[in-house]
PDB file of C-alpha atoms in Angstrom:
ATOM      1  CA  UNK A   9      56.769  -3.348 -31.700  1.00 50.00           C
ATOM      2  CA  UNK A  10      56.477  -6.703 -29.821  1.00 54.00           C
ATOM      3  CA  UNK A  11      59.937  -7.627 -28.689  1.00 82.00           C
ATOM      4  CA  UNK A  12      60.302 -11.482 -28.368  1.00 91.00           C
ATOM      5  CA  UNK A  13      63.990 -12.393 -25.961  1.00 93.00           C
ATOM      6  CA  UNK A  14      65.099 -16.147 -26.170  1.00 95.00           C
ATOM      7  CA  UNK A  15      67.130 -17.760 -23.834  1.00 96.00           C
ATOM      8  CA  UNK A  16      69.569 -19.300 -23.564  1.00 97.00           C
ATOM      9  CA  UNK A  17      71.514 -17.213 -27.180  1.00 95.00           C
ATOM     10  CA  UNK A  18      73.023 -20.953 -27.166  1.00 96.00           C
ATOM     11  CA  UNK A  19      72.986 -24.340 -25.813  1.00 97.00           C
ATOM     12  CA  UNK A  20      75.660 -26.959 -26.332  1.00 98.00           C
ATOM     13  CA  UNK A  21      74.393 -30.511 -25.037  1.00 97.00           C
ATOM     14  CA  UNK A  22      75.273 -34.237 -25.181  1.00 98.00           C
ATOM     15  CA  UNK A  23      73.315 -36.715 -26.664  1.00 98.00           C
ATOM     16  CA  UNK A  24      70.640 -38.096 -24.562  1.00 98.00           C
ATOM     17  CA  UNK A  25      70.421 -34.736 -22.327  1.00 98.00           C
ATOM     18  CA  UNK A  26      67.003 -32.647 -21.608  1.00 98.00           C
ATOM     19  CA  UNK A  27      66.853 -29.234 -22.632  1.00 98.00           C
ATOM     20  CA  UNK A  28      64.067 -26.418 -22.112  1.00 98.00           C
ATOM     21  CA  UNK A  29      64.445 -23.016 -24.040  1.00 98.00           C
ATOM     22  CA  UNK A  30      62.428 -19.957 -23.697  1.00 97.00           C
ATOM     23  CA  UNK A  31      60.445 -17.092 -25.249  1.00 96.00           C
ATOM     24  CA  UNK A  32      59.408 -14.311 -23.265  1.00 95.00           C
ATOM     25  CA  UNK A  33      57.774 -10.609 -24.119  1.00 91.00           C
ATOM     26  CA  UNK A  34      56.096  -8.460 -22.429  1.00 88.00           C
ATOM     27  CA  UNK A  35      53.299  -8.225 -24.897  1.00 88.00           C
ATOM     28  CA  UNK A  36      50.271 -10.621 -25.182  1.00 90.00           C
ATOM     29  CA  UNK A  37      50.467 -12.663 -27.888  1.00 87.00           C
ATOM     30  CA  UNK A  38      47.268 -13.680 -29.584  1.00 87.00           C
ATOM     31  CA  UNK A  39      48.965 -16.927 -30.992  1.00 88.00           C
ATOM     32  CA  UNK A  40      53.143 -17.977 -31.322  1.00 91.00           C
ATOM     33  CA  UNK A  41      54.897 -20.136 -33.594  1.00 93.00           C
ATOM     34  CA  UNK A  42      58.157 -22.192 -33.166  1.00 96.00           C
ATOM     35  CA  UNK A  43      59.935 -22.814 -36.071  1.00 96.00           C
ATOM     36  CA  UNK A  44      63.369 -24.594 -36.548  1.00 97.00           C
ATOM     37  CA  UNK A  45      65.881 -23.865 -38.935  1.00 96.00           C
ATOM     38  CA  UNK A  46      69.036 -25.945 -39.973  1.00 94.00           C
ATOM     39  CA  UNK A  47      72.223 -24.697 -42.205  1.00 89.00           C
ATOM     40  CA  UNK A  48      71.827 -23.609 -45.731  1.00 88.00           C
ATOM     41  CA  UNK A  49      67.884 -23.865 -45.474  1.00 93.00           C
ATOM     42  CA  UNK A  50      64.926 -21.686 -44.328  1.00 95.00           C
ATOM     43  CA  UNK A  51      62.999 -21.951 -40.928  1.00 95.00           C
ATOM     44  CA  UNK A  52      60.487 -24.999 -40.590  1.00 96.00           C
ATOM     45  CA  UNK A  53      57.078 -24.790 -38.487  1.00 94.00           C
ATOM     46  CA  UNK A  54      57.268 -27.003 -36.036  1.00 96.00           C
ATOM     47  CA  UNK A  55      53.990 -25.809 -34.041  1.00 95.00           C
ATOM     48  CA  UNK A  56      51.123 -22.915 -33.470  1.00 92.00           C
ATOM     49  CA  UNK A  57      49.954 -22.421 -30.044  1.00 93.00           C
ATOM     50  CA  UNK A  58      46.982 -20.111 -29.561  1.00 91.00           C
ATOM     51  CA  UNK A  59      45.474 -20.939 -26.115  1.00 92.00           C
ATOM     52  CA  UNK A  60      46.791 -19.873 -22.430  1.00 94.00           C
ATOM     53  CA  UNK A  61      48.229 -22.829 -21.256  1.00 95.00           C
ATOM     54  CA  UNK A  62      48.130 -25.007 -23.883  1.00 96.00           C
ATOM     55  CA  UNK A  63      51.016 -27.902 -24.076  1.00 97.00           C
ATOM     56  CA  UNK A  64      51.221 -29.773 -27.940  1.00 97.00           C
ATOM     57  CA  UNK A  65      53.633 -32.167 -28.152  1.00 97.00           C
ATOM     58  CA  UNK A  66      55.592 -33.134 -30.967  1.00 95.00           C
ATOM     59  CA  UNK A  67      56.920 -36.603 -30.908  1.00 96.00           C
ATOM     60  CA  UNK A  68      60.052 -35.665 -28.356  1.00 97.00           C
ATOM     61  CA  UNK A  69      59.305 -32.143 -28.268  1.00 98.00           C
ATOM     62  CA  UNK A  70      57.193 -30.338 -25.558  1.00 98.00           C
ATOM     63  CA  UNK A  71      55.691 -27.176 -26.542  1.00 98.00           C
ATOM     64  CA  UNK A  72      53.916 -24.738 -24.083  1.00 97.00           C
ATOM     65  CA  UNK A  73      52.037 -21.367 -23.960  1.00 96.00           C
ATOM     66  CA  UNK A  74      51.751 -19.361 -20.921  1.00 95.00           C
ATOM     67  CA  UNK A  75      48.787 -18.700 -19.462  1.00 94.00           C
ATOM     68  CA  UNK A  76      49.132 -15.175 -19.865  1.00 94.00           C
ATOM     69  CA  UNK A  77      50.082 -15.680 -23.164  1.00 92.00           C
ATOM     70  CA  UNK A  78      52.914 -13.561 -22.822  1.00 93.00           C
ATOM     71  CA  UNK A  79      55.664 -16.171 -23.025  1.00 94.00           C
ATOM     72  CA  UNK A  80      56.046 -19.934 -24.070  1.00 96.00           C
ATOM     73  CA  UNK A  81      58.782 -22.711 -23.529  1.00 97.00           C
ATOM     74  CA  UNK A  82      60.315 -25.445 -25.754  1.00 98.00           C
ATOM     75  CA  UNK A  83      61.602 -28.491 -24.261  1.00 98.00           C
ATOM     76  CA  UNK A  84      63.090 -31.697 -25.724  1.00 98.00           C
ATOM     77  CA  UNK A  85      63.667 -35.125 -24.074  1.00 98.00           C
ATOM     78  CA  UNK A  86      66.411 -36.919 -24.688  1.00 98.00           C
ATOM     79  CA  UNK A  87      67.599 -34.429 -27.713  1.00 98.00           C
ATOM     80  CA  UNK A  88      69.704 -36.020 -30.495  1.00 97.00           C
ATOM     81  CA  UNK A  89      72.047 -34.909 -32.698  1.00 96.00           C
ATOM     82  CA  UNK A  90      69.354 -34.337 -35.660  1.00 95.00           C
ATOM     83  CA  UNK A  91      67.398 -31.759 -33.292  1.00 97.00           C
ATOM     84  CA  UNK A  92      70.769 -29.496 -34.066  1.00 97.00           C
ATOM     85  CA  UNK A  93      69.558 -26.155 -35.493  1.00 97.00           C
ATOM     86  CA  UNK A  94      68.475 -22.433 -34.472  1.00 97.00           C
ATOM     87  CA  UNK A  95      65.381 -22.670 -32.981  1.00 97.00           C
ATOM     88  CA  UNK A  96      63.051 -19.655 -33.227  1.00 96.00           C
ATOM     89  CA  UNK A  97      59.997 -18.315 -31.605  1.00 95.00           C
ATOM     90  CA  UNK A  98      57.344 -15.793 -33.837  1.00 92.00           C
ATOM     91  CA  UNK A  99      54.487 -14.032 -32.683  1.00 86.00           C
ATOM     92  CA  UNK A 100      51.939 -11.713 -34.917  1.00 73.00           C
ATOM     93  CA  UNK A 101      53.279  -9.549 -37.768  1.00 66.00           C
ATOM     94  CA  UNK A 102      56.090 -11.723 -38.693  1.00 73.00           C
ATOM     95  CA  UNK A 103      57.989 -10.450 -35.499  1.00 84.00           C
ATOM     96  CA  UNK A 104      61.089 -13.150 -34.300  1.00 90.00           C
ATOM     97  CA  UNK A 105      63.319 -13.664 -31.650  1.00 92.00           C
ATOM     98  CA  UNK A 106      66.881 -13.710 -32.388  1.00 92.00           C
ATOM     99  CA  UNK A 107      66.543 -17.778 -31.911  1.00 95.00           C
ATOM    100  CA  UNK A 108      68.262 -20.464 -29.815  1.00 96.00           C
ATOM    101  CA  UNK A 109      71.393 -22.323 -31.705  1.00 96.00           C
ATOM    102  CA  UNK A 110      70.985 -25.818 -30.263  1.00 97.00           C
ATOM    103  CA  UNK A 111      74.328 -28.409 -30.409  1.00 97.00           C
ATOM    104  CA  UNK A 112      73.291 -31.784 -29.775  1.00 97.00           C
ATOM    105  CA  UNK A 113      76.686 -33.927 -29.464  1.00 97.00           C
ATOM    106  CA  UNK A 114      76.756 -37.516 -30.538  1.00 96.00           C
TER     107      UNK A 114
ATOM    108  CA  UNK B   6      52.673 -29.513 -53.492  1.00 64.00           C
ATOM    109  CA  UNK B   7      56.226 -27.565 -54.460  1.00 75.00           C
ATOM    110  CA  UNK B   8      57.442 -25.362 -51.428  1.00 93.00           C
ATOM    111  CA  UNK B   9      58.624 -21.918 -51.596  1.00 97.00           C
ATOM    112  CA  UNK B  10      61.371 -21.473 -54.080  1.00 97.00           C
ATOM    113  CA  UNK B  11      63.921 -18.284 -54.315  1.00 98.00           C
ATOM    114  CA  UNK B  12      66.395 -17.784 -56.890  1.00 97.00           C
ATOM    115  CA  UNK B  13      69.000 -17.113 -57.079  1.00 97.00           C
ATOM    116  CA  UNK B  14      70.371 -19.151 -54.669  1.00 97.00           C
ATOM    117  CA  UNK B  15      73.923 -17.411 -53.902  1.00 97.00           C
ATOM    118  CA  UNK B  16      74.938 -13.579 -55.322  1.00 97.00           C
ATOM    119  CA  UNK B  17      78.034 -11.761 -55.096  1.00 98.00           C
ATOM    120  CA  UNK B  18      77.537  -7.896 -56.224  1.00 98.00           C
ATOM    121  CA  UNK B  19      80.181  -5.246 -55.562  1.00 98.00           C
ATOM    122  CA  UNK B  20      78.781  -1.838 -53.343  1.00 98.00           C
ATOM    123  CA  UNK B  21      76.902   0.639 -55.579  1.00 98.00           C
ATOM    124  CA  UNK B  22      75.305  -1.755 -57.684  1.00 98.00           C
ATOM    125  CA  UNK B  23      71.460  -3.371 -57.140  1.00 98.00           C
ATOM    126  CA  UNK B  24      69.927  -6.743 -57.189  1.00 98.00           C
ATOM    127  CA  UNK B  25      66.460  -8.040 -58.198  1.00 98.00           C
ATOM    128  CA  UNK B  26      65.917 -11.641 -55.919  1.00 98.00           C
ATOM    129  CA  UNK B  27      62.470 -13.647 -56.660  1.00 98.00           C
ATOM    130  CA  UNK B  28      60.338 -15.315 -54.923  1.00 98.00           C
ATOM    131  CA  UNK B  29      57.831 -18.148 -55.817  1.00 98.00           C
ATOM    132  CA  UNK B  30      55.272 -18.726 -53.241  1.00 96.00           C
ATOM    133  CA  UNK B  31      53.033 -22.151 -52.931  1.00 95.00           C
ATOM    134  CA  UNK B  32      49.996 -22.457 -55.309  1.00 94.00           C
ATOM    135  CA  UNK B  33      46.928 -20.733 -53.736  1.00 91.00           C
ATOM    136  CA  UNK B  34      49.073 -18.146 -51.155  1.00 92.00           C
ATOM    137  CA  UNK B  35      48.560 -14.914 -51.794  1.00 91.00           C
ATOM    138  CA  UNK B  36      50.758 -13.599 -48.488  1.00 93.00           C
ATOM    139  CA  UNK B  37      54.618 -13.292 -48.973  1.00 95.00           C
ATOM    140  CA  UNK B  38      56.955 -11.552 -46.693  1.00 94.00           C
ATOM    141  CA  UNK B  39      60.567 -11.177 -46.408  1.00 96.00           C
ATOM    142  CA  UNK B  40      63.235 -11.125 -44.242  1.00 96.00           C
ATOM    143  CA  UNK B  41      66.829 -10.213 -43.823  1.00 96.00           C
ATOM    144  CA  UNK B  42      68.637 -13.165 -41.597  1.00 95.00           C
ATOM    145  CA  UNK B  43      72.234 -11.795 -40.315  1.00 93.00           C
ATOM    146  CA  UNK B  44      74.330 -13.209 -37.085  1.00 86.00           C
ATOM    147  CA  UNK B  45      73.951 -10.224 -35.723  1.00 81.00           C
ATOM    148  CA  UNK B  46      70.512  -8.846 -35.898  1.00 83.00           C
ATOM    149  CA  UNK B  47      68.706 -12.462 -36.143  1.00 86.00           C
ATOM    150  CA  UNK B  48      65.644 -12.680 -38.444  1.00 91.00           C
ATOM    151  CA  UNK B  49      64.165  -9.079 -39.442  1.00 93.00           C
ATOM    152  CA  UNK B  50      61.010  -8.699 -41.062  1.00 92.00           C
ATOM    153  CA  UNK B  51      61.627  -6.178 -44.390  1.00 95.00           C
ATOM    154  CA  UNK B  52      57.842  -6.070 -45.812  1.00 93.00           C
ATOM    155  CA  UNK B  53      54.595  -8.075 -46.675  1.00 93.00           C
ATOM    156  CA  UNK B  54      52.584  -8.504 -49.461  1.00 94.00           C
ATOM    157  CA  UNK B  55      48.986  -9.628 -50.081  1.00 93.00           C
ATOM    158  CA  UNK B  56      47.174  -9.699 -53.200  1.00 91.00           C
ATOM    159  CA  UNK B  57      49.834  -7.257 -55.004  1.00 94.00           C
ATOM    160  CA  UNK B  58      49.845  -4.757 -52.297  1.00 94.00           C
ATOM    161  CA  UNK B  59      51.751  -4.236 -49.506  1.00 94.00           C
ATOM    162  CA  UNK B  60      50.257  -4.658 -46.127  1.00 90.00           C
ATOM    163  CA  UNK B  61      53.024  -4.486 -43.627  1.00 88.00           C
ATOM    164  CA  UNK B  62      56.720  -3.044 -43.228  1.00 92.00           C
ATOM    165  CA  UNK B  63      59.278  -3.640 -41.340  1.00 92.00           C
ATOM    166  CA  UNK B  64      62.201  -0.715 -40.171  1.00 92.00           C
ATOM    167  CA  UNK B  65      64.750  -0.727 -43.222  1.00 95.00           C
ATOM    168  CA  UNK B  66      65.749   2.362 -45.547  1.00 96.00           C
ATOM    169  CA  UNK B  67      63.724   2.684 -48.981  1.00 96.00           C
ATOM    170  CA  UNK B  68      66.578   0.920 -50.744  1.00 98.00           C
ATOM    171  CA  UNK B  69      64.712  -1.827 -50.211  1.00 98.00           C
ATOM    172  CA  UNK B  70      61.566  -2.631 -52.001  1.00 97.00           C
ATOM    173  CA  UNK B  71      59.569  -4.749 -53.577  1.00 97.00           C
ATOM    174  CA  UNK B  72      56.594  -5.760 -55.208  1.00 97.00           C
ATOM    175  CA  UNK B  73      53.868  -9.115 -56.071  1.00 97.00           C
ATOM    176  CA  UNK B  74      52.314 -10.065 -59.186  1.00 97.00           C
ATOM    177  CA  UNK B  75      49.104 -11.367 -59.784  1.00 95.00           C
ATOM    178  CA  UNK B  76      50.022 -14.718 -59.671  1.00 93.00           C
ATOM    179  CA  UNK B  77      51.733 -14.213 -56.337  1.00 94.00           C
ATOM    180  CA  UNK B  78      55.452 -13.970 -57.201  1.00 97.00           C
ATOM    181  CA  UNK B  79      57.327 -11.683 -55.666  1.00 98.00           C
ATOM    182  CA  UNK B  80      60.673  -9.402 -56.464  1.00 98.00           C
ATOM    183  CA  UNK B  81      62.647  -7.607 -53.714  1.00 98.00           C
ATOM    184  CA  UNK B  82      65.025  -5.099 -55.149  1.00 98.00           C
ATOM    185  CA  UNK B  83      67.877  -3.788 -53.139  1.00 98.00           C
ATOM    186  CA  UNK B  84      69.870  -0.467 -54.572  1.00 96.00           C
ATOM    187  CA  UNK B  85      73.063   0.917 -54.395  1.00 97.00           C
ATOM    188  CA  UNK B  86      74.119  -1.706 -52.196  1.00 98.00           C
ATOM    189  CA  UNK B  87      76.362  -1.659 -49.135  1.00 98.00           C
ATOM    190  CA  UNK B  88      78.446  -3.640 -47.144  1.00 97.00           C
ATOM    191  CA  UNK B  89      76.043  -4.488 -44.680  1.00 96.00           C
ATOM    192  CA  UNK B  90      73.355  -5.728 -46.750  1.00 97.00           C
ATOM    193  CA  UNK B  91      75.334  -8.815 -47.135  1.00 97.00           C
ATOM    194  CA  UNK B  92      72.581 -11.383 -45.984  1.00 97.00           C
ATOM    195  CA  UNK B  93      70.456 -14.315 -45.908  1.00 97.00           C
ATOM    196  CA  UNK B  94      67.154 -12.787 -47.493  1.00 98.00           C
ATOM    197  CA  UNK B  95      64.150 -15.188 -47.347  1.00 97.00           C
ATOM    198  CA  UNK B  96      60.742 -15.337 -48.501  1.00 96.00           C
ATOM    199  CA  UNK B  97      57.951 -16.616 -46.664  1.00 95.00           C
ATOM    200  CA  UNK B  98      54.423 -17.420 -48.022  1.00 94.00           C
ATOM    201  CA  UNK B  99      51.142 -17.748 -45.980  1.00 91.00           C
ATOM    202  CA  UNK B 100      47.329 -18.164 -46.896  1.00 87.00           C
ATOM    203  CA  UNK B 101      46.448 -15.454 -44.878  1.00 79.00           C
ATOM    204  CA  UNK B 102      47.406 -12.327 -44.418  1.00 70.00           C
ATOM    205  CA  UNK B 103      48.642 -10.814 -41.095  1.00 59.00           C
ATOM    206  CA  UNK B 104      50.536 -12.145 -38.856  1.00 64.00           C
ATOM    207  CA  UNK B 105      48.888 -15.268 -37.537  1.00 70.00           C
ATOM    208  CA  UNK B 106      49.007 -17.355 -40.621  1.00 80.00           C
ATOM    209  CA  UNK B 107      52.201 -20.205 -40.155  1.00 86.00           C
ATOM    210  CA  UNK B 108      55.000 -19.674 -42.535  1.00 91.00           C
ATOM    211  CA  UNK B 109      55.811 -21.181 -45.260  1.00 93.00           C
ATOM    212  CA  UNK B 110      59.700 -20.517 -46.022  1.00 96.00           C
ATOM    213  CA  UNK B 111      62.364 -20.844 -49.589  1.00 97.00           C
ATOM    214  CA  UNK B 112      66.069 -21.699 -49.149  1.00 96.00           C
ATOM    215  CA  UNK B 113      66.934 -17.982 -49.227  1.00 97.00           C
ATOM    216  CA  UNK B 114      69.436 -16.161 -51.264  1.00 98.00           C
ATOM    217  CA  UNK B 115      72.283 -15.729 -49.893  1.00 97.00           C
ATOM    218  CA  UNK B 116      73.594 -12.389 -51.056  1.00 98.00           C
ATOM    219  CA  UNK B 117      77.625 -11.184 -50.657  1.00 98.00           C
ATOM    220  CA  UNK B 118      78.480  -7.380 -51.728  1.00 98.00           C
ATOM    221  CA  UNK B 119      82.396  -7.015 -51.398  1.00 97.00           C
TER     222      UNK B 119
END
């Protein structure tokens, strides 16, 4: 089974702040998804990244793969308060990490 | 192009009993999986299923099951329900099988079992 750990569980920020949040395994991963989910709804895609090292960006949202592709990071400039939601990382075989539950204060 | 759609959308059942929940993919995806969302254990896959037959599974007792049709839907059936099924169960559909293929998710059902 291919584990995936988040960090931080949760992150409470003002409006205007940077935040980074991570996925890490210890398994290669031949691609990973980031999805974002918000109460009462499912999970959203937000991006697929397949390649070592690859950044895709996503208007205010910075999405990177590790080279290794073992682990990838999630970081938003100057968050607002509509970014609020549990942020989650997949990798193959419908596998998830437990999420990030991102506060974004006006 | 209509999304993923689940009904129902909320269920209260009392321990013992079972439930049926259904699951309409998107036109043209064959893939749909489910999952069981709780604060505790996060989002856990419970099975997959491509072109009527089931392709992956996830750790949960056989209470759980399910099943696709030919057109895609899908049915998860839970029996004689405990406390701790008391979840957010969604369905997912994909174009692909596997794992690779993005996710396409419903609303859930949010099911209560007092």
């Amino acid at each position: 089974t291919q584990l995936l750990e988040q960090s931080p569980q949760f992150l409470s920020i003002q409006e205007g702040e940077n935040l980074t949040v991570y996925c890490n395994s210890s398994s290669v991963f031949s691609s990973l998804q980031w999805y974002r989910q918000e109460p009462g709804e499912g999970p959203v895609l937000l991006v697929t990244v397949v390649t070592g090292g690859e950044v895709k960006k996503l208007k205010r949202l910075t999405f990177q793969f590790g080279d290794a592709r073992k682990d990838s990071s999630l970081h938003i400039t100057a968050a607002q308060p509509g970014d609020t939601g549990l942020y989650l990382c997949a990798g193959a075989y419908m596998r998830f990490g437990a999420g990030t539950r991102l506060t974004v204060k006006p | 192009k209509a999304g993923v759609t689940q009904t129902p959308r909320y269920l209260i059942k009392t321990r013992g009993q079972q439930v049926t929940l259904s699951c309409s993919p998107i036109s043209g995806h064959r893939s749909v999986s489910w999952y069981q969302q709780t604060p505790g254990q996060g989002l856990q896959f419970l099975f997959e299923y491509f072109s009527e037959t089931q392709r992956n599974k996830g750790n949960f007792p056989g209470r759980f099951s399910g099943r696709q049709f030919s057109n895609s839907r899908s049915e998860m059936n839970v029996s004689t329900l405990e406390l701790g099924d008391s979840a957010l169960y969604l369905c997912a559909s994909s174009l692909l099988d596997g794992g690779n293929s993005p996710l396409h998710f419903g609303n859930g059902t949010r099911l209560t079992v007092t």
